[in-house]
Short mmCIF file of C-alpha atoms in Angstrom, two decimals:
data_model
loop_
_atom_site.label_atom_id
_atom_site.label_comp_id
_atom_site.label_asym_id
_atom_site.label_seq_id
_atom_site.Cartn_x
_atom_site.Cartn_y
_atom_site.Cartn_z
CA MET A 30 20.06 -14.53 -4.31
CA THR A 31 23.28 -16.45 -4.78
CA SER A 32 22.70 -17.28 -8.45
CA ASP A 33 22.57 -14.95 -11.44
CA SER A 34 19.07 -15.92 -12.44
CA SER A 35 15.73 -14.82 -11.06
CA ASN A 36 13.49 -17.47 -9.49
CA MET A 37 10.31 -16.62 -11.35
CA THR A 38 8.33 -19.41 -9.68
CA HIS A 39 8.51 -17.67 -6.30
CA VAL A 40 7.97 -14.27 -7.90
CA LEU A 41 4.75 -15.53 -9.52
CA LEU A 42 3.60 -17.31 -6.35
CA SER A 43 4.00 -14.04 -4.46
CA ALA A 44 2.02 -12.24 -7.16
CA PHE A 45 -0.84 -14.78 -7.09
CA ILE A 46 -1.05 -14.55 -3.29
CA MET A 47 -1.14 -10.77 -3.45
CA MET A 48 -3.71 -10.86 -6.27
CA LEU A 49 -6.15 -12.83 -4.14
CA TYR A 50 -5.46 -10.88 -0.96
CA TYR A 51 -5.51 -7.41 -2.49
CA GLY A 52 -8.62 -8.15 -4.51
CA ALA A 53 -10.39 -9.14 -1.30
CA TYR A 54 -8.94 -6.14 0.54
CA CYS A 55 -10.19 -3.67 -2.11
CA VAL A 56 -13.77 -4.89 -1.80
CA SER A 57 -13.63 -5.09 2.01
CA ASN A 58 -12.15 -1.63 2.40
CA ALA A 59 -14.64 -0.06 -0.04
CA LEU A 60 -17.71 -1.60 1.60
CA LYS A 61 -16.86 -1.66 5.31
CA THR A 62 -18.08 1.86 6.19
CA ARG A 63 -21.28 1.51 4.20
CA THR A 64 -21.91 -1.96 5.63
CA ILE A 65 -21.43 -0.74 9.20
CA THR A 66 -23.80 2.21 8.80
CA ASP A 67 -26.43 0.31 6.75
CA GLY A 68 -26.52 -2.74 9.01
CA SER A 69 -26.45 -1.12 12.45
CA ASP A 70 -26.93 2.11 14.34
CA MET A 71 -23.16 2.63 14.52
CA PRO A 72 -21.86 5.86 12.95
CA ALA A 73 -19.23 6.06 10.21
CA SER A 74 -16.72 7.15 12.85
CA VAL A 75 -16.54 3.49 13.95
CA SER A 76 -15.00 2.67 10.59
CA TYR A 77 -12.54 5.56 10.87
CA LEU A 78 -11.42 4.45 14.33
CA ALA A 79 -11.10 0.90 13.03
CA SER A 80 -8.78 2.24 10.30
CA THR A 81 -6.68 3.97 12.96
CA LEU A 82 -6.37 0.72 14.90
CA TYR A 83 -5.50 -1.04 11.66
CA GLY A 84 -2.64 1.45 11.28
CA ALA A 85 -1.51 0.70 14.84
CA GLY A 86 -1.36 -2.98 13.91
CA CYS A 87 0.77 -2.08 10.90
CA VAL A 88 3.19 -0.27 13.22
CA LEU A 89 3.55 -3.31 15.48
CA ALA A 90 4.07 -5.56 12.47
CA GLY A 91 6.85 -3.32 11.22
CA VAL A 92 8.62 -3.68 14.58
CA ILE A 93 8.39 -7.46 14.92
CA TYR A 94 8.32 -8.58 11.29
CA SER A 95 11.98 -9.26 10.52
CA LYS A 96 12.39 -11.54 13.52
CA VAL A 97 9.09 -13.33 13.02
CA TYR A 98 10.22 -13.92 9.45
CA GLY A 99 13.63 -15.08 10.62
CA LEU A 100 12.09 -17.59 13.03
CA LEU A 101 9.24 -18.91 10.89
CA GLY A 102 10.46 -18.50 7.32
CA PRO A 103 8.48 -17.31 4.27
CA ARG A 104 5.87 -20.06 4.17
CA VAL A 105 4.65 -20.04 7.76
CA THR A 106 4.91 -16.25 8.05
CA MET A 107 2.74 -15.74 4.96
CA VAL A 108 0.11 -18.29 6.00
CA MET A 109 -0.08 -16.80 9.49
CA ALA A 110 -0.28 -13.24 8.17
CA LEU A 111 -3.14 -14.06 5.80
CA LEU A 112 -5.12 -15.87 8.47
CA LEU A 113 -4.73 -12.91 10.85
CA THR A 114 -6.74 -10.78 8.42
CA THR A 115 -9.80 -13.07 8.31
CA PRO A 116 -11.37 -12.36 11.76
CA PHE A 117 -12.03 -8.77 10.69
CA GLN A 118 -13.97 -9.91 7.61
CA ILE A 119 -16.10 -12.17 9.80
CA SER A 120 -16.65 -9.37 12.32
CA ILE A 121 -18.24 -7.22 9.58
CA ILE A 122 -20.87 -9.92 9.07
CA PHE A 123 -21.94 -9.80 12.74
CA LEU A 124 -21.27 -6.08 13.34
CA ASN A 125 -20.11 -5.93 16.94
CA ARG A 126 -18.31 -2.65 17.67
CA GLU A 127 -15.73 -4.00 20.12
CA VAL A 128 -14.96 -7.03 17.96
CA ILE A 129 -14.50 -4.77 14.92
CA TYR A 130 -11.97 -2.69 16.84
CA VAL A 131 -9.96 -5.68 18.09
CA THR A 132 -9.97 -7.51 14.77
CA SER A 133 -8.99 -4.32 12.90
CA PHE A 134 -5.83 -4.13 14.99
CA VAL A 135 -5.09 -7.83 14.36
CA ALA A 136 -5.84 -7.40 10.65
CA GLY A 137 -3.34 -4.52 10.54
CA ILE A 138 -0.62 -6.87 11.80
CA GLY A 139 -1.45 -9.55 9.24
CA SER A 140 -2.04 -7.20 6.33
CA SER A 141 1.19 -5.34 6.95
CA MET A 142 3.15 -8.59 6.95
CA VAL A 143 1.55 -9.59 3.64
CA TRP A 144 2.47 -6.21 2.16
CA ILE A 145 6.04 -6.57 3.44
CA LEU A 146 6.59 -10.21 2.52
CA THR A 147 5.19 -10.39 -1.03
CA PRO A 148 7.42 -7.68 -2.57
CA GLN A 149 10.28 -8.88 -0.37
CA LEU A 150 10.02 -12.32 -1.98
CA VAL A 151 10.10 -10.64 -5.40
CA SER A 152 13.28 -8.85 -4.33
CA GLU A 153 14.89 -11.95 -2.84
CA ASN A 154 14.24 -13.95 -5.99
CA SER A 155 15.47 -11.30 -8.41
CA THR A 156 18.96 -10.30 -9.41
CA ARG A 157 19.88 -6.63 -9.09
CA LYS A 158 19.46 -6.26 -12.86
CA ARG A 159 16.02 -7.92 -12.87
CA VAL A 160 14.49 -6.37 -9.75
CA TYR A 161 12.86 -3.38 -11.53
CA LEU A 162 11.36 -5.62 -14.25
CA ASN A 163 10.12 -8.22 -11.75
CA MET A 164 8.55 -5.52 -9.58
CA ALA A 165 6.75 -4.23 -12.67
CA ILE A 166 5.49 -7.76 -13.48
CA PHE A 167 4.38 -8.23 -9.87
CA TRP A 168 2.38 -5.00 -9.76
CA SER A 169 0.97 -5.66 -13.22
CA LEU A 170 -0.57 -8.93 -12.02
CA VAL A 171 -1.83 -7.30 -8.83
CA SER A 172 -3.40 -4.52 -10.90
CA MET A 173 -5.43 -7.10 -12.82
CA THR A 174 -7.23 -8.22 -9.68
CA THR A 175 -7.66 -4.58 -8.62
CA LEU A 176 -9.56 -3.98 -11.84
CA VAL A 177 -11.76 -7.05 -11.32
CA SER A 178 -12.54 -5.99 -7.75
CA ASN A 179 -13.55 -2.51 -8.80
CA LEU A 180 -15.71 -3.83 -11.63
CA PHE A 181 -17.51 -5.93 -9.01
CA LEU A 182 -17.98 -2.88 -6.81
CA TYR A 183 -19.33 -0.88 -9.73
CA PHE A 184 -21.82 -3.41 -11.09
CA TYR A 185 -22.87 -5.20 -7.88
CA ALA A 186 -22.37 -2.90 -4.93
CA GLY A 187 -23.23 0.18 -6.96
CA ASN A 188 -26.76 -1.12 -7.49
CA LEU A 189 -27.42 -1.87 -3.81
CA VAL A 190 -29.86 0.50 -2.17
CA LYS A 191 -28.82 -0.86 1.22
CA VAL A 192 -26.30 -3.47 2.32
CA THR A 193 -28.42 -6.12 4.03
CA LYS A 194 -27.25 -8.95 6.27
CA THR A 195 -27.56 -11.35 3.34
CA ASN A 196 -25.44 -9.06 1.17
CA ARG A 197 -22.71 -8.70 3.74
CA SER A 198 -22.74 -12.42 4.56
CA VAL A 199 -22.22 -13.33 0.89
CA VAL A 200 -19.65 -10.62 0.15
CA PHE A 201 -17.55 -10.86 3.30
CA GLY A 202 -17.90 -14.64 3.38
CA THR A 203 -16.47 -14.74 -0.16
CA ILE A 204 -13.70 -12.37 0.87
CA THR A 205 -12.76 -14.72 3.72
CA ALA A 206 -12.72 -17.66 1.28
CA LEU A 207 -10.42 -15.78 -1.12
CA ILE A 208 -7.97 -15.02 1.66
CA GLY A 209 -8.13 -18.68 2.72
CA THR A 210 -7.28 -19.69 -0.86
CA ALA A 211 -4.29 -17.34 -0.78
CA ALA A 212 -3.16 -19.03 2.45
CA ILE A 213 -3.33 -22.43 0.72
CA ILE A 214 -1.20 -21.13 -2.16
CA ALA A 215 1.23 -19.73 0.43
CA GLY A 216 1.81 -23.33 1.51
CA PHE A 217 3.84 -23.76 -1.70
CA LEU A 218 6.31 -21.04 -0.75
CA PRO A 219 9.76 -22.18 0.41
CA GLN A 220 10.17 -22.89 4.10
CA LYS A 221 13.52 -21.10 4.17
CA SER A 222 14.46 -17.75 2.70
CA SER A 223 16.49 -17.68 -0.50
CA TYR A 224 18.16 -14.54 0.83
CA THR A 225 21.75 -15.25 1.83
CA LYS A 226 21.97 -13.77 5.31
CA VAL A 227 25.29 -13.29 7.09
CA GLU A 228 25.01 -14.65 10.62
CA GLU A 229 27.17 -13.70 13.58
CA VAL A 230 29.12 -11.14 11.55
CA GLU A 231 29.30 -7.41 12.13
CA LEU A 232 28.28 -5.61 8.94
CA GLU A 233 29.76 -2.23 8.07
CA VAL A 234 27.50 0.30 6.32
CA GLU A 235 27.77 3.99 5.54
CA GLY A 236 28.13 6.12 8.63
CA GLY A 237 29.79 3.35 10.65
CA ALA A 238 26.59 1.48 11.51
CA LYS A 239 27.04 -2.16 12.49
CA HIS A 240 24.61 -5.01 12.76
CA ARG A 241 25.28 -8.14 14.77
CA ASP A 242 22.60 -10.82 14.60
CA PRO A 243 23.71 -13.94 16.50
CA THR A 244 21.41 -16.91 16.08
CA ASP A 245 21.33 -17.64 19.81
CA LEU A 246 19.55 -14.40 20.76
CA SER A 247 16.00 -14.58 22.09
CA LEU A 248 13.12 -13.01 20.16
CA ILE A 249 13.07 -9.93 22.45
CA GLU A 250 16.84 -9.57 22.19
CA LYS A 251 16.67 -9.86 18.40
CA ILE A 252 13.99 -7.17 18.23
CA LYS A 253 16.16 -4.93 20.42
CA SER A 254 19.09 -5.70 18.12
CA ASP A 255 17.07 -4.62 15.11
CA VAL A 256 15.89 -1.43 16.81
CA LYS A 257 19.50 -0.53 17.66
CA TYR A 258 20.51 -1.33 14.09
CA ILE A 259 17.75 0.88 12.67
CA ILE A 260 18.85 3.72 14.96
CA SER A 261 22.43 3.29 13.78
CA ILE A 262 21.61 3.31 10.06
CA ALA A 263 19.13 6.15 10.56
CA LYS A 264 22.14 8.46 10.36
CA THR A 265 22.99 7.32 6.84
CA ARG A 266 22.09 9.38 3.83
CA GLN A 267 20.24 6.50 2.12
CA PHE A 268 18.02 5.80 5.11
CA ILE A 269 17.04 9.44 5.54
CA LEU A 270 16.14 9.74 1.87
CA ILE A 271 14.17 6.46 1.86
CA THR A 272 12.19 7.72 4.86
CA LEU A 273 11.27 10.87 2.93
CA VAL A 274 10.29 8.79 -0.10
CA ALA A 275 8.22 6.39 2.03
CA LEU A 276 6.10 9.25 3.40
CA GLY A 277 4.39 9.57 0.02
CA GLU A 278 2.61 6.19 0.08
CA PRO A 279 0.55 6.52 3.33
CA THR A 280 -0.32 10.10 2.38
CA PHE A 281 -1.67 8.93 -0.96
CA VAL A 282 -3.40 5.82 0.42
CA THR A 283 -5.26 7.84 3.07
CA PHE A 284 -6.41 10.22 0.35
CA LEU A 285 -7.34 7.30 -1.93
CA VAL A 286 -9.38 5.17 0.50
CA VAL A 287 -10.81 7.78 2.90
CA VAL A 288 -10.69 11.40 1.77
CA PHE A 289 -11.38 11.23 -1.96
CA PRO A 290 -14.29 8.71 -1.88
CA SER A 291 -15.98 10.86 0.81
CA SER A 292 -15.53 13.90 -1.42
CA ILE A 293 -17.11 12.10 -4.38
CA GLY A 294 -20.03 10.80 -2.33
CA ASN A 295 -20.74 14.15 -0.70
CA THR A 296 -20.57 15.95 -4.03
CA PHE A 297 -22.44 13.62 -6.41
CA HIS A 298 -24.64 11.76 -3.89
CA GLU A 299 -24.33 8.61 -5.98
CA TRP A 300 -22.34 5.55 -4.94
CA LYS A 301 -21.82 4.48 -8.55
CA VAL A 302 -19.56 7.46 -9.20
CA ILE A 303 -17.21 6.09 -6.51
CA GLY A 304 -17.35 2.73 -8.29
CA LEU A 305 -16.56 4.44 -11.60
CA PHE A 306 -13.55 6.06 -9.98
CA GLY A 307 -12.33 2.67 -8.75
CA VAL A 308 -12.69 1.01 -12.16
CA CYS A 309 -10.81 3.77 -14.00
CA TYR A 310 -8.13 3.92 -11.31
CA ALA A 311 -7.57 0.14 -11.50
CA ALA A 312 -7.49 0.19 -15.32
CA ALA A 313 -4.81 2.90 -15.20
CA ASN A 314 -2.87 0.78 -12.68
CA LEU A 315 -2.98 -2.21 -14.98
CA LEU A 316 -1.97 -0.36 -18.15
CA THR A 317 0.84 1.55 -16.44
CA SER A 318 2.32 -1.48 -14.69
CA ASN A 319 2.47 -3.29 -18.04
CA LEU A 320 4.16 -0.37 -19.78
CA SER A 321 6.35 1.08 -17.01
CA GLU A 322 9.46 -0.98 -17.73
CA ARG A 323 9.30 -0.23 -21.47
CA VAL A 324 8.59 3.46 -20.93
CA SER A 325 11.44 3.80 -18.44
CA LYS A 326 13.85 2.35 -21.00
CA PHE A 327 12.64 4.84 -23.60
CA ILE A 328 12.66 8.02 -21.48
CA THR A 329 14.90 6.72 -18.62
CA THR A 330 13.68 6.08 -15.08
CA THR A 331 14.40 9.70 -14.17
CA GLY A 332 12.12 10.80 -16.99
CA THR A 333 9.47 8.41 -15.70
CA CYS A 334 9.72 10.01 -12.24
CA ILE A 335 9.26 13.46 -13.75
CA LEU A 336 6.22 12.30 -15.72
CA ALA A 337 4.67 10.65 -12.64
CA PHE A 338 5.30 13.81 -10.61
CA ILE A 339 3.54 15.97 -13.21
CA MET A 340 0.57 13.59 -13.21
CA SER A 341 0.43 13.71 -9.40
CA LEU A 342 0.30 17.49 -9.37
CA SER A 343 -2.29 17.44 -12.18
CA TYR A 344 -4.81 15.31 -10.27
CA MET A 345 -4.33 17.50 -7.21
CA VAL A 346 -4.98 20.69 -9.18
CA LEU A 347 -8.11 19.24 -10.83
CA SER A 348 -9.40 17.97 -7.47
CA TYR A 349 -8.80 21.42 -6.02
CA LEU A 350 -10.86 23.02 -8.78
CA ILE A 351 -13.91 20.74 -8.88
CA PHE A 352 -14.50 20.01 -5.18
CA SER A 353 -15.39 22.44 -2.45
CA PRO A 354 -12.72 22.87 0.25
CA SER A 355 -14.74 20.86 2.77
CA ALA A 356 -16.10 18.23 0.38
CA SER A 357 -14.55 15.39 2.36
CA THR A 358 -16.07 16.45 5.69
CA GLU A 359 -19.51 17.91 4.97
CA THR A 360 -22.55 15.69 4.46
CA ASP A 361 -24.75 17.87 2.28
CA ILE A 362 -23.01 19.56 -0.64
CA THR A 363 -24.82 20.31 -3.89
CA VAL A 364 -23.30 19.63 -7.28
CA ASN A 365 -23.17 23.33 -8.06
CA ALA A 366 -21.56 24.28 -4.77
CA ALA A 367 -20.53 27.93 -4.95
CA SER A 368 -17.28 27.27 -3.14
CA SER A 369 -15.93 25.04 -5.93
CA TYR A 370 -14.10 26.69 -8.83
CA LEU A 371 -15.61 24.44 -11.51
CA THR A 372 -18.94 22.64 -11.71
CA PRO A 373 -18.06 19.00 -11.02
CA TYR A 374 -19.06 16.29 -13.50
CA PRO A 375 -18.37 12.54 -13.47
CA TYR A 376 -15.88 12.87 -16.35
CA HIS A 377 -13.71 14.97 -14.02
CA VAL A 378 -13.57 11.99 -11.67
CA ILE A 379 -12.54 9.73 -14.57
CA ILE A 380 -9.64 12.04 -15.48
CA ILE A 381 -8.52 12.28 -11.85
CA SER A 382 -8.70 8.49 -11.40
CA ILE A 383 -6.53 7.86 -14.47
CA LEU A 384 -3.92 10.38 -13.30
CA MET A 385 -3.96 8.91 -9.77
CA GLY A 386 -3.72 5.30 -10.96
CA THR A 387 -0.89 6.03 -13.39
CA SER A 388 1.22 8.08 -10.99
CA TYR A 389 0.69 5.75 -7.99
CA ILE A 390 1.75 2.51 -9.66
CA THR A 391 4.80 4.23 -11.17
CA TRP A 392 5.94 5.50 -7.77
CA THR A 393 5.22 2.11 -6.19
CA VAL A 394 7.47 0.19 -8.61
CA ILE A 395 10.24 2.76 -8.19
CA THR A 396 9.98 2.87 -4.38
CA TYR A 397 10.09 -0.90 -3.89
CA SER A 398 13.03 -1.19 -6.31
CA ILE A 399 14.96 1.46 -4.36
CA VAL A 400 14.25 -0.20 -0.99
CA SER A 401 15.39 -3.55 -2.40
CA LYS A 402 18.67 -2.18 -3.73
CA VAL A 403 19.55 0.00 -0.72
CA PHE A 404 18.95 -2.66 1.91
CA ARG A 405 20.86 -5.22 -0.10
CA GLU A 406 23.83 -2.95 0.46
CA PHE A 407 23.01 -3.07 4.18
CA ASN A 408 22.75 -6.88 3.80
CA ASN A 409 19.32 -6.95 5.45
CA ALA A 410 16.59 -6.84 2.79
CA PRO A 411 13.83 -8.26 5.09
CA LEU A 412 14.45 -5.49 7.61
CA GLY A 413 14.34 -2.92 4.81
CA PHE A 414 10.82 -3.82 3.75
CA ALA A 415 9.76 -3.96 7.41
CA VAL A 416 11.11 -0.45 8.02
CA LYS A 417 9.26 0.86 4.97
CA ASP A 418 5.99 -0.61 6.24
CA LEU A 419 6.69 0.64 9.77
CA ILE A 420 6.84 4.18 8.36
CA PHE A 421 3.64 3.49 6.43
CA GLY A 422 1.85 2.24 9.55
CA ILE A 423 2.81 5.21 11.72
CA VAL A 424 1.84 7.83 9.13
CA PHE A 425 -1.35 6.03 8.05
CA MET A 426 -2.46 5.62 11.69
CA VAL A 427 -2.10 9.36 12.30
CA PHE A 428 -3.71 10.39 9.01
CA ALA A 429 -6.63 7.97 9.40
CA ALA A 430 -7.32 9.35 12.86
CA VAL A 431 -7.64 12.93 11.57
CA SER A 432 -9.01 12.17 8.09
CA SER A 433 -12.58 13.30 8.84
CA LYS A 434 -11.42 16.51 10.48
CA ILE A 435 -9.21 17.93 7.72
CA SER A 436 -10.66 19.56 4.62
CA LEU A 437 -10.06 18.23 1.12
CA HIS A 438 -8.02 21.27 0.12
CA SER A 439 -5.82 20.88 3.19
CA TRP A 440 -5.13 17.27 2.19
CA LEU A 441 -4.14 18.47 -1.28
CA TYR A 442 -1.70 21.02 0.18
CA LEU A 443 -0.23 18.29 2.40
CA GLN A 444 0.08 15.84 -0.47
CA ALA A 445 1.70 18.38 -2.76
CA ALA A 446 4.35 19.25 -0.14
CA ILE A 447 5.18 15.60 0.60
CA PHE A 448 5.24 14.66 -3.08
CA VAL A 449 7.69 17.48 -3.85
CA VAL A 450 9.97 16.13 -1.11
CA ARG A 451 9.60 12.56 -2.43
CA PHE A 452 10.37 13.62 -6.00
CA GLY A 453 13.47 15.53 -4.94
CA SER A 454 14.70 12.67 -2.74
CA VAL A 455 14.41 10.14 -5.59
CA VAL A 456 15.68 12.19 -8.51
CA PHE A 457 18.46 14.10 -6.73
CA GLY A 458 19.31 11.92 -3.73
CA LEU A 459 18.75 8.29 -4.79
CA ARG A 460 19.27 8.60 -8.51
CA GLN A 461 21.89 5.83 -8.65
CA TYR A 462 19.32 3.35 -7.33
CA ILE A 463 16.65 4.04 -9.95
CA GLN A 464 18.80 3.49 -13.02
CA GLN A 465 18.17 0.17 -14.74
CA GLU A 466 21.29 -1.89 -15.26
#
């Protein structure tokens, strides 16, 4: 931004695009495994492998994103990214294994670019003083559609005995239409970035790293230039700490979309309990995103981090107590499983979902704000969001591949360790970037 004011039009456009896309994504991700197993003789492992390939697509997107964005600009990049996610939705209607695999990889590329570009546009169109508030507004609007999606899953999908071809045609056809609508809205984004990029100038950053980005380089040469630049700034203190912080998101997302729903299903044997979890989680997202900026002013952003960390540990402890160690991997576990410390009830799931939803959205707003501020100092905000998503893609790809082979309690140990590292990195290492100005 070259002006002192935030361009709220582009911030809101980004939010509306993400609302439509993420709402569609929530439904698609929740139903894909059940749709595959109900509508064909393919096992659930097909869905898990598809998720791994999706993660591989995210990795590729993180590598090529900044230069694709530099060549095409915000508008064309966003439209292209959204359209890349639609073949996967169509493939679920027809249920061909090979097509599902290929389109999952392609969807990973498109989805990753959407996840990079929408918050990046919020950052580009916000002043340093407004970036935390605008991120909170952005995630508040996205949380609204998350709630609507989960209400749909609870009341519609929760009552389905089996997902028939008609069901999947209607649901995934509607999902495709929603993404298409988001692509139309993306046509109103600016063709050129509002980010003031320094061309053909060597930029000095901490640790002596330099970035030279001449406009006459080819795409391959520009990608190589970015890779060399990332390697050079990888030695800086900020980059190392951001990497540690970024590890928390794919760890949580794998737990949220793969491990925990499997644990609920295997324990309660009722799909509606998973839907109940989604509704409560989304409601907590919405409430927290609306209050986060006010709360952080009252107890400071550091205090908000401490509160979110306590909530994270609380949902892990409760999950540890009510689910058996192998709840996410076994297929026949009774409610009164002897290996669980407490008899699980649906209200336990409600408490866990509220704690998860509150802590996740708090960490998300903080993480994106930190990435925005740090990479502004490096004078390459687009690359910063791409690097964050590259880390997400690599970790998510690995975790998705092993998700069905690791016990629930092992996941909780892993999460706790990574979350402790993330908390320490933010509060003690990046504290200057989380203070509101």
